[in-house]
Tab-separated table of C-alpha atoms in Angstrom:
chain	number	residue	atom	x	y	z
A	17	MET	CA	0.000	0.000	0.000
A	18	LYS	CA	1.468	3.308	-1.082
A	19	PRO	CA	1.187	6.291	1.215
A	20	ARG	CA	-0.814	9.243	-0.052
A	21	VAL	CA	1.163	12.090	-1.512
A	22	TYR	CA	0.920	15.183	0.647
A	23	ILE	CA	-0.312	18.183	-1.287
A	24	PRO	CA	-0.017	21.419	0.703
A	25	LEU	CA	-2.934	23.827	0.766
A	26	PRO	CA	-2.691	26.822	-1.571
A	27	ASP	CA	-1.724	30.100	0.118
A	28	ASP	CA	-5.167	31.677	-0.301
A	29	ILE	CA	-6.832	28.733	1.457
A	30	LYS	CA	-4.174	28.734	4.214
A	31	ASN	CA	-4.867	32.417	4.823
A	32	LEU	CA	-8.626	31.842	4.801
A	33	LYS	CA	-8.215	28.943	7.233
A	34	LEU	CA	-6.503	31.221	9.769
A	35	PHE	CA	-9.474	33.597	9.686
A	36	VAL	CA	-11.997	30.731	9.887
A	37	LEU	CA	-10.228	29.279	12.933
A	38	ARG	CA	-10.102	32.682	14.608
A	39	ARG	CA	-13.833	33.104	13.956
A	40	PHE	CA	-14.431	29.739	15.630
A	41	GLN	CA	-12.371	30.823	18.653
A	42	ILE	CA	-14.243	34.121	18.964
A	43	SER	CA	-17.643	32.404	18.695
A	44	ASN	CA	-16.586	30.005	21.467
A	45	MET	CA	-15.538	32.962	23.625
A	46	ILE	CA	-18.945	34.577	23.024
A	47	ALA	CA	-20.664	31.395	24.195
A	48	GLN	CA	-18.466	31.325	27.312
A	49	GLU	CA	-19.220	34.940	28.161
A	50	LYS	CA	-22.954	34.385	27.662
A	51	ASN	CA	-22.773	31.457	30.088
A	52	ARG	CA	-20.928	33.628	32.601
A	53	LEU	CA	-23.579	36.320	32.195
A	54	LYS	CA	-26.337	33.808	33.015
A	55	LYS	CA	-24.537	32.867	36.247
A	56	SER	CA	-23.697	36.441	37.245
A	57	TYR	CA	-25.940	37.985	39.863
A	58	ASP	CA	-23.803	41.047	40.462
A	59	LYS	CA	-24.742	44.161	38.499
A	60	ILE	CA	-21.151	45.384	38.065
A	61	LEU	CA	-19.935	41.999	36.873
A	62	SER	CA	-22.854	41.763	34.451
A	63	GLU	CA	-21.929	45.155	33.003
A	64	LEU	CA	-18.307	44.065	32.557
A	65	ILE	CA	-19.362	40.839	30.874
A	66	ASN	CA	-21.753	42.744	28.578
A	67	LYS	CA	-18.915	45.103	27.640
A	68	ILE	CA	-16.673	42.171	26.698
A	69	LEU	CA	-19.553	40.489	24.867
A	70	LYS	CA	-20.104	43.599	22.759
A	71	GLN	CA	-16.404	43.706	21.846
A	72	LEU	CA	-16.402	40.020	20.924
A	73	ILE	CA	-19.537	40.359	18.793
A	74	ASP	CA	-17.991	43.340	16.988
A	75	GLU	CA	-14.828	41.290	16.418
A	76	LEU	CA	-16.885	38.379	15.083
A	77	LYS	CA	-18.682	40.667	12.611
A	78	SER	CA	-15.344	42.105	11.516
A	79	LEU	CA	-13.873	38.628	10.988
A	80	GLU	CA	-16.898	37.530	8.975
A	81	ALA	CA	-16.531	40.597	6.759
A	82	GLN	CA	-12.822	39.846	6.282
A	83	ILE	CA	-13.579	36.218	5.417
A	84	ALA	CA	-16.137	37.324	2.838
A	85	GLN	CA	-13.599	39.828	1.440
A	86	ILE	CA	-10.871	37.160	1.152
A	87	ILE	CA	-13.257	34.908	-0.743
A	88	GLN	CA	-14.431	37.728	-2.971
A	89	ASN	CA	-10.854	38.814	-3.808
A	90	SER	CA	-9.839	35.331	-4.983
A	91	HIS	CA	-11.433	34.219	-8.257
A	92	LYS	CA	-10.855	30.550	-7.404
A	93	LEU	CA	-12.321	30.794	-3.895
A	94	ASN	CA	-15.214	32.914	-5.118
A	95	THR	CA	-16.124	30.334	-7.761
A	96	ILE	CA	-16.026	27.489	-5.235
A	97	ALA	CA	-18.022	29.511	-2.693
A	98	GLN	CA	-20.719	30.352	-5.241
A	99	THR	CA	-21.044	26.666	-6.111
A	100	LEU	CA	-21.319	25.676	-2.446
A	101	CYS	CA	-23.732	28.511	-1.606
A	102	SER	CA	-26.045	27.473	-4.446
A	103	LEU	CA	-27.342	24.797	-2.057
A	104	LYS	CA	-29.932	26.329	0.281
A	105	GLY	CA	-28.710	26.066	3.845
A	106	VAL	CA	-25.074	26.732	2.974
A	107	GLY	CA	-23.964	30.299	3.573
A	108	ILE	CA	-20.651	31.993	3.001
A	109	MET	CA	-19.274	30.951	6.419
A	110	THR	CA	-20.184	27.289	5.891
A	111	ALA	CA	-18.633	27.501	2.425
A	112	ALA	CA	-15.451	28.951	3.967
A	113	ILE	CA	-15.356	26.114	6.500
A	114	LEU	CA	-15.844	23.505	3.771
A	115	MET	CA	-13.123	25.047	1.601
A	116	THR	CA	-10.606	25.189	4.443
A	117	HIS	CA	-11.387	22.010	6.375
A	118	LEU	CA	-12.421	19.735	3.522
A	119	PRO	CA	-10.226	20.613	0.527
A	120	GLU	CA	-10.716	17.031	-0.692
A	121	LEU	CA	-14.356	17.825	-1.538
A	122	GLY	CA	-14.926	17.024	-5.208
A	123	LYS	CA	-11.590	15.219	-5.510
A	124	ILE	CA	-12.376	11.948	-3.744
A	125	ASP	CA	-15.456	9.725	-3.634
A	126	LYS	CA	-18.530	10.402	-1.496
A	127	LYS	CA	-17.854	7.699	1.076
A	128	LYS	CA	-14.373	8.989	1.868
A	129	VAL	CA	-15.642	12.567	2.097
A	130	ALA	CA	-18.346	11.451	4.548
A	131	LYS	CA	-15.723	9.666	6.670
A	132	LEU	CA	-13.462	12.718	6.669
A	133	ALA	CA	-16.382	14.897	7.730
A	134	GLY	CA	-17.276	12.431	10.497
A	135	LEU	CA	-20.742	11.787	9.068
A	136	ALA	CA	-20.321	8.177	7.940
A	137	PRO	CA	-22.023	5.602	10.163
A	138	LEU	CA	-19.407	3.186	11.479
A	139	ASP	CA	-20.114	-0.238	12.971
A	140	HIS	CA	-18.544	-1.056	16.315
A	141	GLN	CA	-17.924	-4.816	16.499
A	142	SER	CA	-15.873	-7.062	18.682
A	143	GLY	CA	-16.247	-10.817	18.386
A	144	ASN	CA	-19.943	-11.657	18.516
A	145	MET	CA	-20.853	-8.284	20.021
A	146	SER	CA	-22.233	-5.706	17.647
A	147	THR	CA	-23.677	-2.310	18.490
A	148	HIS	CA	-25.628	0.210	16.478
A	149	SER	CA	-23.716	2.207	13.926
A	150	LYS	CA	-22.465	5.541	15.187
A	151	ILE	CA	-20.875	8.547	13.590
A	152	GLY	CA	-17.632	9.937	14.809
A	153	TYR	CA	-13.973	10.268	14.120
A	154	GLY	CA	-13.364	12.518	11.139
A	155	ARG	CA	-13.137	16.255	11.643
A	156	PRO	CA	-15.373	17.364	14.530
A	157	PHE	CA	-15.312	21.088	13.650
A	158	LEU	CA	-16.496	20.248	10.152
A	159	ARG	CA	-19.179	17.842	11.431
A	160	HIS	CA	-20.518	20.523	13.780
A	161	SER	CA	-20.677	23.110	10.992
A	162	LEU	CA	-22.405	20.702	8.617
A	163	PHE	CA	-24.902	19.770	11.323
A	164	LEU	CA	-25.842	23.433	11.743
A	165	ALA	CA	-26.087	23.849	7.961
A	166	ALA	CA	-28.318	20.747	7.843
A	167	MET	CA	-30.653	22.344	10.393
A	168	SER	CA	-31.051	25.340	8.110
A	169	ALA	CA	-31.331	23.207	4.980
A	170	SER	CA	-34.041	21.026	6.534
A	171	TYR	CA	-36.193	24.159	6.819
A	172	HIS	CA	-35.321	26.078	3.665
A	173	ASN	CA	-34.334	23.468	1.072
A	174	PRO	CA	-37.351	21.473	-0.198
A	175	GLN	CA	-35.249	18.436	-1.148
A	176	MET	CA	-33.575	18.304	2.273
A	177	ARG	CA	-36.869	19.006	4.057
A	178	ASP	CA	-38.471	16.050	2.265
A	179	LEU	CA	-35.565	13.808	3.295
A	180	TYR	CA	-35.830	14.987	6.897
A	181	ILE	CA	-39.608	14.411	7.007
A	182	LYS	CA	-39.235	10.990	5.378
A	183	LEU	CA	-36.659	9.919	7.963
A	184	LYS	CA	-38.754	11.257	10.839
A	185	ALA	CA	-41.706	9.237	9.475
A	186	LYS	CA	-39.478	6.146	9.722
A	187	ARG	CA	-39.113	6.950	13.435
A	188	LYS	CA	-35.541	8.200	13.211
A	189	ALA	CA	-34.445	10.517	15.992
A	190	PRO	CA	-34.270	14.189	14.980
A	191	LYS	CA	-30.475	14.249	15.304
A	192	GLN	CA	-30.147	11.100	13.195
A	193	ALA	CA	-32.319	12.665	10.516
A	194	LEU	CA	-30.237	15.864	10.584
A	195	ILE	CA	-26.996	13.881	10.276
A	196	ALA	CA	-28.505	12.107	7.268
A	197	VAL	CA	-29.390	15.514	5.781
A	198	ALA	CA	-25.805	16.735	6.376
A	199	HIS	CA	-24.503	13.556	4.728
A	200	LYS	CA	-26.791	14.130	1.760
A	201	MET	CA	-25.610	17.737	1.493
A	202	LEU	CA	-22.067	16.464	1.030
A	203	ASP	CA	-23.245	14.170	-1.770
A	204	ILE	CA	-24.725	17.061	-3.730
């Protein structure tokens, strides 16, 4: 078995990836500060937390504008982003995440892409014991982003909504149905 040849990411995607990761960090900090605000009973502390929250939200908006500008300035990235955003439920930020964290998209087969994204159901077996298939492994950041995009797509995209409703009718759990929608979104 030959090892895969490593192909480094192009400079424009490397640069975009830095901004996407920073956006992820800032959004996590916003969630942390919101949790602190819920637990704060002191008025002065609440004001301080709100001040930091405002700064973080402003920073997040600025990063999102910079990400959109990076994509717009690169013909290659802009073309890819337009293709990805043509699917309802995928916005510019999800497109940026897909471009930076799944550069293999469109270059390898669907099953491998689903495994890389962490959306492929994997059987857990040992001897005679066998459990239900579960998703996992892969790239958790990407799986999380696709799950959120699937939530949007299940409302706004008729094809994905039909799939979601069909799976719910088969008594699938809502999260299972959304993972199936995310998996289907990768296939398209």
